[in-house]
Coordinates of C-alpha atoms in Angstrom, one line a residue:
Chain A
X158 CA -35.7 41.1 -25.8
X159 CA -33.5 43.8 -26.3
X160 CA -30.6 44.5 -24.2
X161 CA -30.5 47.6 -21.7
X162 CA -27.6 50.3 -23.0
X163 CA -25.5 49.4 -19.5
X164 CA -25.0 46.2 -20.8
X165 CA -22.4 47.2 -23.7
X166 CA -18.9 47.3 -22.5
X167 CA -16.1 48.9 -24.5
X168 CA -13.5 46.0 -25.4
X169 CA -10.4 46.3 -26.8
X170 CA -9.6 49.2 -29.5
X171 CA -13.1 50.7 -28.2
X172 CA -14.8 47.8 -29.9
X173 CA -18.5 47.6 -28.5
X174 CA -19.2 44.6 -26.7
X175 CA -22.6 44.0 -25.5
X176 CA -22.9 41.0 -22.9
X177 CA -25.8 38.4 -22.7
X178 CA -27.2 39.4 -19.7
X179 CA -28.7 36.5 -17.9
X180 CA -32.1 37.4 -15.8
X181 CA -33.5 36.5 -12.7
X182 CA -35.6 33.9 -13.8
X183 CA -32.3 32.0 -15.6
X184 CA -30.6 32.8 -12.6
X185 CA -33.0 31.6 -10.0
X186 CA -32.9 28.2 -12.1
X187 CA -29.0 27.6 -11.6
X188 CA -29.1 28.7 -8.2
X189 CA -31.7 25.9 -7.6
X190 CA -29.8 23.7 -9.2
X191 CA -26.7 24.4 -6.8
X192 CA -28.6 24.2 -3.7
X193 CA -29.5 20.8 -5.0
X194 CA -26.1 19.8 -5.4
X195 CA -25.3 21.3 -1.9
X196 CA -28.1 19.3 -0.4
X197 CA -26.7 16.1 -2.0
X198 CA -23.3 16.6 -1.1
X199 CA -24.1 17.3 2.3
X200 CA -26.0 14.3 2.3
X201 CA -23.6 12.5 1.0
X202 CA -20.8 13.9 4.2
X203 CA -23.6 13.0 5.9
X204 CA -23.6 9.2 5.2
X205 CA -19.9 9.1 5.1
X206 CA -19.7 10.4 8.2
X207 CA -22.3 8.1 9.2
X208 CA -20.3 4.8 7.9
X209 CA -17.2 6.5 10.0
X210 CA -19.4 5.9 13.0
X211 CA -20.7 2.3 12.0
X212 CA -17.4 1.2 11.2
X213 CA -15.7 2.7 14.3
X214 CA -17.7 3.1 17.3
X215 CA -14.7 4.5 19.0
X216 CA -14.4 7.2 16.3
X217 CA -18.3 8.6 17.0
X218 CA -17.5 12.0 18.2
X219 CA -14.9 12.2 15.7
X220 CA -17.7 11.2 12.7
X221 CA -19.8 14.1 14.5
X222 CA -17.1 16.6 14.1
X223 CA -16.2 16.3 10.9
X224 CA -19.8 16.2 9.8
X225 CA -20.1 20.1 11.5
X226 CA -17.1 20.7 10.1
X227 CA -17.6 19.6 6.4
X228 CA -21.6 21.3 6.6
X229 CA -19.9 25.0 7.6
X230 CA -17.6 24.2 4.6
X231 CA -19.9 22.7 2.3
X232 CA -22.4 25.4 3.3
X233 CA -20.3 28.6 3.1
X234 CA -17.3 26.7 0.6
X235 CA -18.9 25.7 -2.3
X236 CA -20.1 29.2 -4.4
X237 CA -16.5 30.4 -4.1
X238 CA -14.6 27.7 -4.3
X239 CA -16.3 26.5 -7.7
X240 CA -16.7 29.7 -9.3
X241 CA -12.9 30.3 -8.5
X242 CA -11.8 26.8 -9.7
X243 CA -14.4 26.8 -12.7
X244 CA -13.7 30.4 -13.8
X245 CA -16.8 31.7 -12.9
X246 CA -19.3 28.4 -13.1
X247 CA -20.4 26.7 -10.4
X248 CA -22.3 23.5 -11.7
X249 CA -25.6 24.8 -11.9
X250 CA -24.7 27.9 -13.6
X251 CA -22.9 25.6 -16.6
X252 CA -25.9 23.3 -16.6
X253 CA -27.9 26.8 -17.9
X254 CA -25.4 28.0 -19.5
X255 CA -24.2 31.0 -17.3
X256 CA -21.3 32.6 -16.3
X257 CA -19.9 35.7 -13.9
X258 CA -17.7 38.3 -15.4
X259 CA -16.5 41.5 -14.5
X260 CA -18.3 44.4 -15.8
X261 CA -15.6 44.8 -18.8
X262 CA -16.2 40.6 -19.5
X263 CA -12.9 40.2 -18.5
X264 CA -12.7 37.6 -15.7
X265 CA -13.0 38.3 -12.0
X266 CA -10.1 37.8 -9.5
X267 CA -10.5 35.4 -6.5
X268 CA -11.2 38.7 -4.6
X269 CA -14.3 39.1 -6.3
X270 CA -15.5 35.8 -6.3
X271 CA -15.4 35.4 -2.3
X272 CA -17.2 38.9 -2.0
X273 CA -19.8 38.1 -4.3
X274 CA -20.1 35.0 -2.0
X275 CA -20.0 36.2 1.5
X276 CA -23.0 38.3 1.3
X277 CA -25.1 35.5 -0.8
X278 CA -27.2 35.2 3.4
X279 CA -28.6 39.0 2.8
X280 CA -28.9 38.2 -0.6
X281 CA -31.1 35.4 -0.2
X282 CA -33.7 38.1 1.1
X283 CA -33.2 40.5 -0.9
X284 CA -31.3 38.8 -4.4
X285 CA -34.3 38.4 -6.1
X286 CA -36.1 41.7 -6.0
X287 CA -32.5 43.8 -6.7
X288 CA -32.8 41.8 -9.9
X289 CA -36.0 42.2 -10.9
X290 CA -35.4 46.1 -10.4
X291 CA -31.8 46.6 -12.1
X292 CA -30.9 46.4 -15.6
X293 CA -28.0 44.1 -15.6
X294 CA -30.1 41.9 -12.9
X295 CA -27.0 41.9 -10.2
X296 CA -28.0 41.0 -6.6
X297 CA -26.2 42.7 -3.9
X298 CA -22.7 40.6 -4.4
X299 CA -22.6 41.5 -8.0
X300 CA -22.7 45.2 -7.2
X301 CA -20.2 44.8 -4.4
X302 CA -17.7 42.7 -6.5
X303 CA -18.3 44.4 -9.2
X304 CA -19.5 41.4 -11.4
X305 CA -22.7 40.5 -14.1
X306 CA -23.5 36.8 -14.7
X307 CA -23.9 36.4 -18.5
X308 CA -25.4 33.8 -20.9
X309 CA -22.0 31.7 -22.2
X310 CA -24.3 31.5 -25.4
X311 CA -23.3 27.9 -25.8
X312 CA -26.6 27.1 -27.4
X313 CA -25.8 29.4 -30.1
X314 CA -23.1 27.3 -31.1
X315 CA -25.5 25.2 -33.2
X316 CA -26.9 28.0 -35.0
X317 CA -26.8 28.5 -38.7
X318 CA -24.6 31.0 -40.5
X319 CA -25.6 30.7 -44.3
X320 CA -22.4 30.9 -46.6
X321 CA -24.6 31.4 -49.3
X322 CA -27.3 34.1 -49.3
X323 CA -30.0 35.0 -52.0
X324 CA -29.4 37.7 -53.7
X325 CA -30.0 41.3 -52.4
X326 CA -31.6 40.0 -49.4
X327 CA -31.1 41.9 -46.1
X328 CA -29.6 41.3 -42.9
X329 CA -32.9 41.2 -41.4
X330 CA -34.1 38.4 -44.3
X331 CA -30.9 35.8 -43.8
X332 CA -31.3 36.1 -40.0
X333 CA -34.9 35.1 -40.6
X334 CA -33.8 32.7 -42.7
X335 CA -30.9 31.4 -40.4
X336 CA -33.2 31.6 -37.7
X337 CA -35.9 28.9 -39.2
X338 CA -32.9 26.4 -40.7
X339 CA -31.8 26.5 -37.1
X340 CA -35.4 26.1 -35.6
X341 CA -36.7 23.7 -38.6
X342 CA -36.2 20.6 -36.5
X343 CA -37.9 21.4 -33.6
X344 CA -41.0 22.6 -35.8
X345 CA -43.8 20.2 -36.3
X346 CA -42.8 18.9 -39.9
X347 CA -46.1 20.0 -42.1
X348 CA -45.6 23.6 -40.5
X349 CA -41.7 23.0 -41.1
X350 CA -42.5 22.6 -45.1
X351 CA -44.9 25.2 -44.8
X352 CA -42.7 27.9 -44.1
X353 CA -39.7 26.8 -46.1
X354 CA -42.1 26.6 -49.5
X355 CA -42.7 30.3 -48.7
X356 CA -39.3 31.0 -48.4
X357 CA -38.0 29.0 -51.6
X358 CA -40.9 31.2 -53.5
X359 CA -39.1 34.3 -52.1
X360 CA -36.2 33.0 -52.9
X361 CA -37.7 32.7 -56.3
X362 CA -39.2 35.5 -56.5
X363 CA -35.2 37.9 -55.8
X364 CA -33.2 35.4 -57.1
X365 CA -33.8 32.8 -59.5
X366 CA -30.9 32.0 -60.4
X367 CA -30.0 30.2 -57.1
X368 CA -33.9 28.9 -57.5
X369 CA -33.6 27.0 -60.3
X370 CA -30.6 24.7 -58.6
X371 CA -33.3 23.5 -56.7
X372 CA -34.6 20.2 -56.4
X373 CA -38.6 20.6 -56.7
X374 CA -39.4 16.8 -55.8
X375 CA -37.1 17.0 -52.4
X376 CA -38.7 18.2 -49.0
X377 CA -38.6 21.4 -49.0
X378 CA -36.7 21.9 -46.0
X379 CA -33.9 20.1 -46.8
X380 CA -33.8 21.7 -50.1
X381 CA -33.6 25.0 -48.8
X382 CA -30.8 23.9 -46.0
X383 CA -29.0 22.2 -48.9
X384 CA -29.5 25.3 -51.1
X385 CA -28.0 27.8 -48.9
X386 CA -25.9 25.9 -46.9
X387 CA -23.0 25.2 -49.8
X388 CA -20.7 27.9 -50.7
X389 CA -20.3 28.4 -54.1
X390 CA -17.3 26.8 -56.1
Chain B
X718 CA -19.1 43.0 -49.0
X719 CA -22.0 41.1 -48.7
X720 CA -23.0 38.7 -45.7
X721 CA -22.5 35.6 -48.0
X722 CA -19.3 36.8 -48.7
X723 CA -17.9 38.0 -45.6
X724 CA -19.3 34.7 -44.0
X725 CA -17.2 33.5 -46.7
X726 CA -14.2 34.8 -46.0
X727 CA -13.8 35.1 -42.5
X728 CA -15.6 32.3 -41.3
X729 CA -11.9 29.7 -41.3
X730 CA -10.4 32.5 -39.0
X731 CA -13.2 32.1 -36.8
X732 CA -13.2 28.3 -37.0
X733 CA -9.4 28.8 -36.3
X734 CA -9.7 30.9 -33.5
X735 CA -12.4 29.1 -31.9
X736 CA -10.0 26.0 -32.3
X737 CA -7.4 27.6 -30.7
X738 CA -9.4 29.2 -27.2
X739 CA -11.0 25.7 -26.8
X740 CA -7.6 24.1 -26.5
X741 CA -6.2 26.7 -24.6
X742 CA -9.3 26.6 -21.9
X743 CA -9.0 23.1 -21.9
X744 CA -4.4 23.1 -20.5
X745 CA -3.3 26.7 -20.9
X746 CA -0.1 25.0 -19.7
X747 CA 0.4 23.6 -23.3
X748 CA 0.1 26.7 -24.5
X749 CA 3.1 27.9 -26.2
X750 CA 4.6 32.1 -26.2
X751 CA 3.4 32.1 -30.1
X752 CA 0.5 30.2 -29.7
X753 CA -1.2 32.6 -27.0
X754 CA 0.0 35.2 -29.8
X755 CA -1.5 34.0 -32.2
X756 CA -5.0 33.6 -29.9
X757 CA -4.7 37.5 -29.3
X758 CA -4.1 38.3 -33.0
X759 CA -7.0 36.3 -33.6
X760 CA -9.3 37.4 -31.0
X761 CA -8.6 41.0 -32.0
X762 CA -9.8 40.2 -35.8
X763 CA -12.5 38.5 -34.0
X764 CA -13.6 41.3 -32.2
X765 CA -13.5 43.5 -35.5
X766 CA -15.3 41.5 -37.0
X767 CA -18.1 40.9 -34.2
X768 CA -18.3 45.1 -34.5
X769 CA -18.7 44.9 -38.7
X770 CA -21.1 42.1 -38.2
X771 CA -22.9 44.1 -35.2
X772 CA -23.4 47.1 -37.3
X773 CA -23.7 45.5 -40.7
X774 CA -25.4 42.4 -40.3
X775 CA -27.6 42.5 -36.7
X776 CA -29.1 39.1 -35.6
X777 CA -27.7 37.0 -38.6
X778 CA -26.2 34.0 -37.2
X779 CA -22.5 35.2 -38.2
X780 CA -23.6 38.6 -36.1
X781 CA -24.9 35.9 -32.9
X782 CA -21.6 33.4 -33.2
X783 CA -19.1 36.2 -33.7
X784 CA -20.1 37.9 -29.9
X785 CA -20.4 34.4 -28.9
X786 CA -16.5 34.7 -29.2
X787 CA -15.5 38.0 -28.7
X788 CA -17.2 37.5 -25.1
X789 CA -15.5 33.8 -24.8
X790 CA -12.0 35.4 -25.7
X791 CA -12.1 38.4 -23.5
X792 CA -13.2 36.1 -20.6
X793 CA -9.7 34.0 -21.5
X794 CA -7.5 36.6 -22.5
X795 CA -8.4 39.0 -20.0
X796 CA -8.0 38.7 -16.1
X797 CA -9.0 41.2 -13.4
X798 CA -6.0 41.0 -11.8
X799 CA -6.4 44.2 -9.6
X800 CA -8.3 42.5 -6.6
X801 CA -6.0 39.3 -6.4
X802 CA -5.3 38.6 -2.9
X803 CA -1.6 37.9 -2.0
X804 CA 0.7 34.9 -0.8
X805 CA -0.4 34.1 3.2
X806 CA 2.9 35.4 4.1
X807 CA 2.2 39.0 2.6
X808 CA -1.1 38.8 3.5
X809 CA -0.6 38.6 7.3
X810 CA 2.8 41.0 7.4
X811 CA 1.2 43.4 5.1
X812 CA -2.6 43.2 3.1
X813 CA -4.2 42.6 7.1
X814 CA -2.7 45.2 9.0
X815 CA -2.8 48.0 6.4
X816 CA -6.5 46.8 5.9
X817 CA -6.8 46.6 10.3
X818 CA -5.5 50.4 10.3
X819 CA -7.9 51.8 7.7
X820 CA -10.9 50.5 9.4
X821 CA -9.1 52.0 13.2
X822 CA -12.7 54.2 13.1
X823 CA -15.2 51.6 12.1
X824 CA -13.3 49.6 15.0
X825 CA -13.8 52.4 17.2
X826 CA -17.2 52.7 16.6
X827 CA -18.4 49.3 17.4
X828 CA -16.2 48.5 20.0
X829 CA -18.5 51.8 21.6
X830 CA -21.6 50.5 20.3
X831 CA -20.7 46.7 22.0
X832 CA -20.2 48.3 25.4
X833 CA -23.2 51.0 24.9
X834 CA -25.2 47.4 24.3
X835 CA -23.5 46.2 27.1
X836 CA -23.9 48.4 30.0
X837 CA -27.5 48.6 28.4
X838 CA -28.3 44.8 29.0
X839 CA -26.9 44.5 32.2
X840 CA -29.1 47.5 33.2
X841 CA -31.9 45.7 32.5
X842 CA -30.9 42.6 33.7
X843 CA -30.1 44.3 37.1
X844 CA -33.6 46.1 36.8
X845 CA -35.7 43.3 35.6
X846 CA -33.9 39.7 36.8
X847 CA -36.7 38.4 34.4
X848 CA -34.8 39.4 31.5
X849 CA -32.0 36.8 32.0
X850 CA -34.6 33.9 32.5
X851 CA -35.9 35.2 29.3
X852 CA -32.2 35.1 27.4
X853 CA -30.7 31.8 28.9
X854 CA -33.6 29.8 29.6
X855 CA -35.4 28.6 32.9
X856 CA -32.8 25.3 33.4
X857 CA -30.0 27.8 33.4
X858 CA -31.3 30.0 35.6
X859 CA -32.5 27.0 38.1
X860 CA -28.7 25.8 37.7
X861 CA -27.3 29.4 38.8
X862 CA -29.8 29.4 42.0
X863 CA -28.2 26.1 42.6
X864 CA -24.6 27.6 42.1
X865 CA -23.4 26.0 38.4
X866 CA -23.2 27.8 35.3
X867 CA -24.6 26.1 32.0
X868 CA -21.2 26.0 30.7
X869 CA -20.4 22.8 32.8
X870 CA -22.5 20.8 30.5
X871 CA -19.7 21.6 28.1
X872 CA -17.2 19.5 29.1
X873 CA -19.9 16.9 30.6
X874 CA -22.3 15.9 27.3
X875 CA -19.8 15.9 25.0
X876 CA -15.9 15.8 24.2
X877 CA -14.4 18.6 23.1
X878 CA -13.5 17.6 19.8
X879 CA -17.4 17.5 18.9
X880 CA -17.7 21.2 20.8
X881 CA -14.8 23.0 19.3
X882 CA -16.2 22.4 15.9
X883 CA -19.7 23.6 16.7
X884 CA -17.9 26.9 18.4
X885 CA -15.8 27.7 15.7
X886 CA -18.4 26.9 12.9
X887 CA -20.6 29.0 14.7
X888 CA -18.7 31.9 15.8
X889 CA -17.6 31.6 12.0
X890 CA -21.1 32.1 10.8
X891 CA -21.9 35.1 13.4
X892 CA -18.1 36.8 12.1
X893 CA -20.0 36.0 8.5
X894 CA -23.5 37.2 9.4
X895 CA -22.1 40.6 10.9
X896 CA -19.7 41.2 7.8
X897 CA -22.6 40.5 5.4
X898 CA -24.8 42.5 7.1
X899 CA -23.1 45.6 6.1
X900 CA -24.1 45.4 2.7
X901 CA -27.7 45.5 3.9
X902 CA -26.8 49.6 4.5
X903 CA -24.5 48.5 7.7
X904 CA -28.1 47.1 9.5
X905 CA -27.2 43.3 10.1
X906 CA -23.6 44.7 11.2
X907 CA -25.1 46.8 13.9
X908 CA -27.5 44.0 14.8
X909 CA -24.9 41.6 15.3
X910 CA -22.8 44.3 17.1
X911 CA -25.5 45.2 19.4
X912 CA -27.1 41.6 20.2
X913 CA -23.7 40.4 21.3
X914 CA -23.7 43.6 23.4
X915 CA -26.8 43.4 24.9
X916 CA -26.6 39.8 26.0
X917 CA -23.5 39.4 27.4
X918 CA -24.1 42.6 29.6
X919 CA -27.7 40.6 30.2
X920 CA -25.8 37.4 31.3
X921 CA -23.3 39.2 32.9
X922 CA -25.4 41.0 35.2
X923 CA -27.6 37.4 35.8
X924 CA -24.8 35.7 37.0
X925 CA -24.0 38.2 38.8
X926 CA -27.0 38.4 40.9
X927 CA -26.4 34.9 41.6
X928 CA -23.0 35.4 43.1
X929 CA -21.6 33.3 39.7
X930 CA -20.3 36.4 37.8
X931 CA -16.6 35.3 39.1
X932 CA -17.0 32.2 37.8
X933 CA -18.3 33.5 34.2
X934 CA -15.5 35.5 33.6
X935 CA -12.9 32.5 34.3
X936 CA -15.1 30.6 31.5
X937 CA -14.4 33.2 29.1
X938 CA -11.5 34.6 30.3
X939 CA -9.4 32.0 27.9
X940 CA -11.2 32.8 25.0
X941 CA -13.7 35.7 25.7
X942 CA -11.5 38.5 24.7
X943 CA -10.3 37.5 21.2
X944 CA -13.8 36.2 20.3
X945 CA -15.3 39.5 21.2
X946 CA -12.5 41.4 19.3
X947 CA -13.0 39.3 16.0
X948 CA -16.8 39.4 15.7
X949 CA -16.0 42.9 16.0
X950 CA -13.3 43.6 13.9
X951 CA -15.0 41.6 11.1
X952 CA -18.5 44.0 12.2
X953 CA -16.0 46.9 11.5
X954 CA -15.9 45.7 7.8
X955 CA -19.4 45.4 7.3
X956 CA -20.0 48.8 9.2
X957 CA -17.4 50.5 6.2
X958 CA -19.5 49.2 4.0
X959 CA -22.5 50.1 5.2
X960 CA -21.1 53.6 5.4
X961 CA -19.9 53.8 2.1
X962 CA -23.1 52.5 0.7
X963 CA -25.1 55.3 2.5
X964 CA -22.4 58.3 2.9
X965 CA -21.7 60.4 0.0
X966 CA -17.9 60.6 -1.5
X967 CA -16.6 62.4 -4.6
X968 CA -16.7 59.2 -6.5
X969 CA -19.3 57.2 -7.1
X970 CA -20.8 55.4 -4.8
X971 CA -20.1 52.0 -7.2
X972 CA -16.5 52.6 -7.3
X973 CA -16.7 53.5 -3.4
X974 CA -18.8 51.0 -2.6
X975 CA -16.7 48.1 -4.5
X976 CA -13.5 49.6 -3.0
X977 CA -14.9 49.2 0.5
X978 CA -15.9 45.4 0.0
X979 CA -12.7 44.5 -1.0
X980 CA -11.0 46.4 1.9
X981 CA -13.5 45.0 4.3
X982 CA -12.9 41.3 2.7
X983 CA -9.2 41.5 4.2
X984 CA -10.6 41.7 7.5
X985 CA -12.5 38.8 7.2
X986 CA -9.9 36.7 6.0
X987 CA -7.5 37.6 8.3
X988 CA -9.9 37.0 11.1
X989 CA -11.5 33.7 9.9
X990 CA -8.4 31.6 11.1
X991 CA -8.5 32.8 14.8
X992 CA -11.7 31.3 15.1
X993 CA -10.4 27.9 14.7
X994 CA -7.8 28.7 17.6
X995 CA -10.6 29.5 19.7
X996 CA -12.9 26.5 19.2
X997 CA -10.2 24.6 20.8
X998 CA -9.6 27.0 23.9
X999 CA -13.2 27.5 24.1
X1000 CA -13.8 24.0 24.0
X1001 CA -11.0 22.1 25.9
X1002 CA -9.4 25.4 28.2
X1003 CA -12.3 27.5 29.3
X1004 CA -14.5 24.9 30.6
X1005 CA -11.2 23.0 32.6
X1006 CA -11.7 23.2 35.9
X1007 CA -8.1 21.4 36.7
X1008 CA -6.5 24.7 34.5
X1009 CA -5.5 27.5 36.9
X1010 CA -8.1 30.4 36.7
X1011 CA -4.5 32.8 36.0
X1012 CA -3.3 30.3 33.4
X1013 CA -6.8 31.0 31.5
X1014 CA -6.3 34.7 32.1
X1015 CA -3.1 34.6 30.2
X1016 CA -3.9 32.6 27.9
X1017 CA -7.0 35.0 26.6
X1018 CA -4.4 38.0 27.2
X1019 CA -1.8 36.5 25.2
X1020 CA -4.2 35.3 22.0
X1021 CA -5.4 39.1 22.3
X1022 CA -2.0 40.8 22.2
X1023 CA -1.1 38.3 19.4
X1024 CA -4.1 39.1 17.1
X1025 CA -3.3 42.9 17.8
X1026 CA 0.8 43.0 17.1
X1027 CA -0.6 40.9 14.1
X1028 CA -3.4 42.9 12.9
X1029 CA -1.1 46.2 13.9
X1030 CA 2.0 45.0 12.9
X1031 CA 4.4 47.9 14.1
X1032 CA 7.3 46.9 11.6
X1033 CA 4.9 48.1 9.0
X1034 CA 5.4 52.0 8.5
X1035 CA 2.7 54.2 9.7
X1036 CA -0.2 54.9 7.1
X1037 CA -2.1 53.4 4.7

């Protein structure tokens, strides 16, 4: 999906940055995933303030405080605090691989972290819809802090830059052919092979010269990674 | 230059850099004056070559990794350091009360609203005695015909330890709820403004019909005063943002918008700590019957005037 234009930022020496804008649906999942992690901590308060009372019948109301004491926290605490501590993660936002930055990528002060925070009650009403309907998918503490959770693009890590590309190909042709060496082993094996014998007869076809260093009794997919993969001497 | 090429060429300063900014996430203490020069010489080639590799070569996998890093260095190497909120000490001397003074009219206006709220529930409550069954509930009423207010069960069920942390939680989640609210267009800040209103004229005027009005205002004489002036003050906040969400400026409403929150968020953080004061009074003072009922009275009197000479601050010079 292409990006909306508000999404580029200019970065330094007017450079154009345009950030991984993470949508509702990637969002809902890591805020799902925090509430599940609240709910478990809070359980877990919950029980220790529970052995506080079993162990120390004199210290009940004590066990009782600090367990309405630790849910306000817990409840209200945990957003900000992580995101401040984590620069702008809290667990379930690194578990999708997600991150809140300022509008310029830069990262946001603690100032912006609490805001976004103290109005996440409204936002639980009306988060979701605000994000559906905006183009950088901010609930109402993003616009009021002034922030846009991104995609950290830590899968893209893994993917495939070619040192070695056939030649005259296009941008558009290595990406596609980045894009399958990357994708290969997730890809049923017959339909794997498939699609890399069609691109070794491209390959063929513009440049057979790096053709001919192939190996036609390998698999073909590995052939092709091997092919591409080593820089020239 | 072709992609092979540049890939090539460029790909060990990329290696390097990434190197370098994974370190330097992991203890930026260890980083050293020309190590954190040589990330920002490096990011900046980084960056130029995310733009060549943009424009040249969209959607390889050099074009993907490269913005990978750009974005991953400009999160490190660039802070928003304009909304940082100062030391304690200059908070409360100077952030709070230059904060408390700019929102003097959003104060005003729903400290009017709170007694317009008021004076409009204990109308009713004087009209229609119904309505206070209705707000506290048929056991309180039947305890105020029999001359005791509910708020003796305070010190009775439980201790105060166990009370003051349910007070100060809560009146911490109202202070919340009616800051918050502003950014739903200022609505949940007049709500809260206006409920708090209404039923305290509405129990006012109930225990005043049963001859226990006297006896009301002792309770929350101690800490009835500062409560009301926090919830308040942190309402204010939300009602500035509701106003600069809806009321037009020269800039845009964004900038205004943004500007407000982070105004109105020094309110709130002043004001949070007072709450845990009040827990205690509210939960150990107010309900004492062997504290004198002018003891209580000065006590409310004097955590008001504190919060106010703090929130005020008169050594500060006048304006913002």
């Amino acid at each position: 999906m292409e990006n909306p234009p508000d999404a580029t930022v200019l970065g330094l020496d007017n450079v154009p940055l345009e950030l991984p804008v993470a949508g509702p649906a990637s969002r809902a999942l890591a805020a799902f995933l925090d509430y599940l992690i609240v709910g478990i901590v809070v359980f877990l308060w919950g029980g220790a303030c529970l052995a506080l009372f079993a162990v120390r019948r004199g210290l009940q109301w004590w066990a009782l405080a600090a367990f309405l004491v630790g849910l306000f926290v817990i409840e209200y605490g945990y957003f900000a605090t992580v995101e401040i501590l984590r620069g702008g993660q809290t667990f379930g936002k690194w578990a999708v691989g997600l991150r809140v930055v300022t509008r310029e990528a830069a990262r946001p002060g603690t100032a912006a972290f609490l805001i976004r925070n103290a109005v996440r009650s409204v936002d639980l009403i009306i988060g979701v819809p605000l994000m559906v309907l905006d183009d950088l998918a901010r609930r109402l503490g993003d616009r009021l802090a002034g922030t846009v959770v991104v995609h950290v693009e830590a899968s893209r890590r893994g993917a495939v830059v070619l040192p070695r590309a056939p030649r005259g190909w296009s941008a558009q042709e290595v990406a596609l052919l980045e894009s399958f060496l990357w994708r290969a082993p997730e890809m049923e094996p017959w339909r794997a092979e498939h699609l890399a014998r069609q691109l070794l007869d491209c390959i063929r076809h513009d440049d057979p010269d790096l053709a001919a260093r192939v190996d036609p009794a390998r698999n073909p997919v590995e052939a092709l990674g091997d092919l591409v993969r080593t820089a020239e001497a | 230059m072709d992609y092979a090429r540049f890939v090539r060429l460029r790909s060990a300063l990329w290696d390097g850099f990434e190197a370098r900014l994974a370190a330097a996430e992991k203890d930026p203490r260890r980083i050293a004056y020309g190590d954190l020069e040589d990330i920002a010489l490096s990011y900046r080639q980084v960056l130029h070559d995310h733009a060549l590799a943009a424009s040249r070569f969209p959607g390889t996998g050099a074009a993907h990794r490269l913005r990978g890093l750009a974005l991953q260095g400009t999160h490190w190497l660039r802070w928003d350091r304009g909304d940082r909120l100062p030391g304690p000490g200059a908070f409360f001397a100077r952030t709070f009360p230059l904060a408390f003074r700019a929102h003097l009219p959003h104060l005003v206006a729903a400290v009017t609203l709170f007694a317009t709220a008021l004076l409009f529930g204990a109308s009713l409550a004087i009209v229609q005695p119904g309505a206070g069954t209705a707000i506290l509930g048929p056991e309180a009423v039947e305890g105020l015909r029999q001359g005791h207010l509910w708020t003796e069960s305070l010190v009775s069920a439980v201790p105060p330890v166990v009370t003051s942390s349910g007070i100060a939680t809560n009146n911490m989640s109202v202070a919340l709820a009616g800051w918050a609210g502003g950014a739903a267009l200022g609505l949940g800040s007049l709500y809260v403004i206006l409920l708090n209103g209404f039923l305290l004229g509405a129990v006012l005027a109930t225990t005043l019909h049963y001859g226990l009005a006297g006896a009301l205002l002792e309770f929350v004489s101690a800490h009835g005063p500062l409560e009301i002036t926090l919830i308040l003050v942190t309402s204010a906040g939300g009602l500035a943002l509701g106003q600069a969400l809806v009321a037009a400026e020269d800039l845009p409403r964004r900038v205004v918008w943004q500007r407000a929150g982070r105004d109105a968020l020094v309110l709130l953080v002043g004001c949070l700590p007072w709450f845990v004061v009040l827990g205690i009074v509210e939960a150990v003072v107010s309900p004492a019957p062997t504290v004198p009922r002018l003891l209580k009275a000065g006590l409310g009197l004097g955590l008001e005037a504190s919060f106010l000479v703090l929130a005020w601050n008169p050594r500060l010079p006048g304006g913002r």
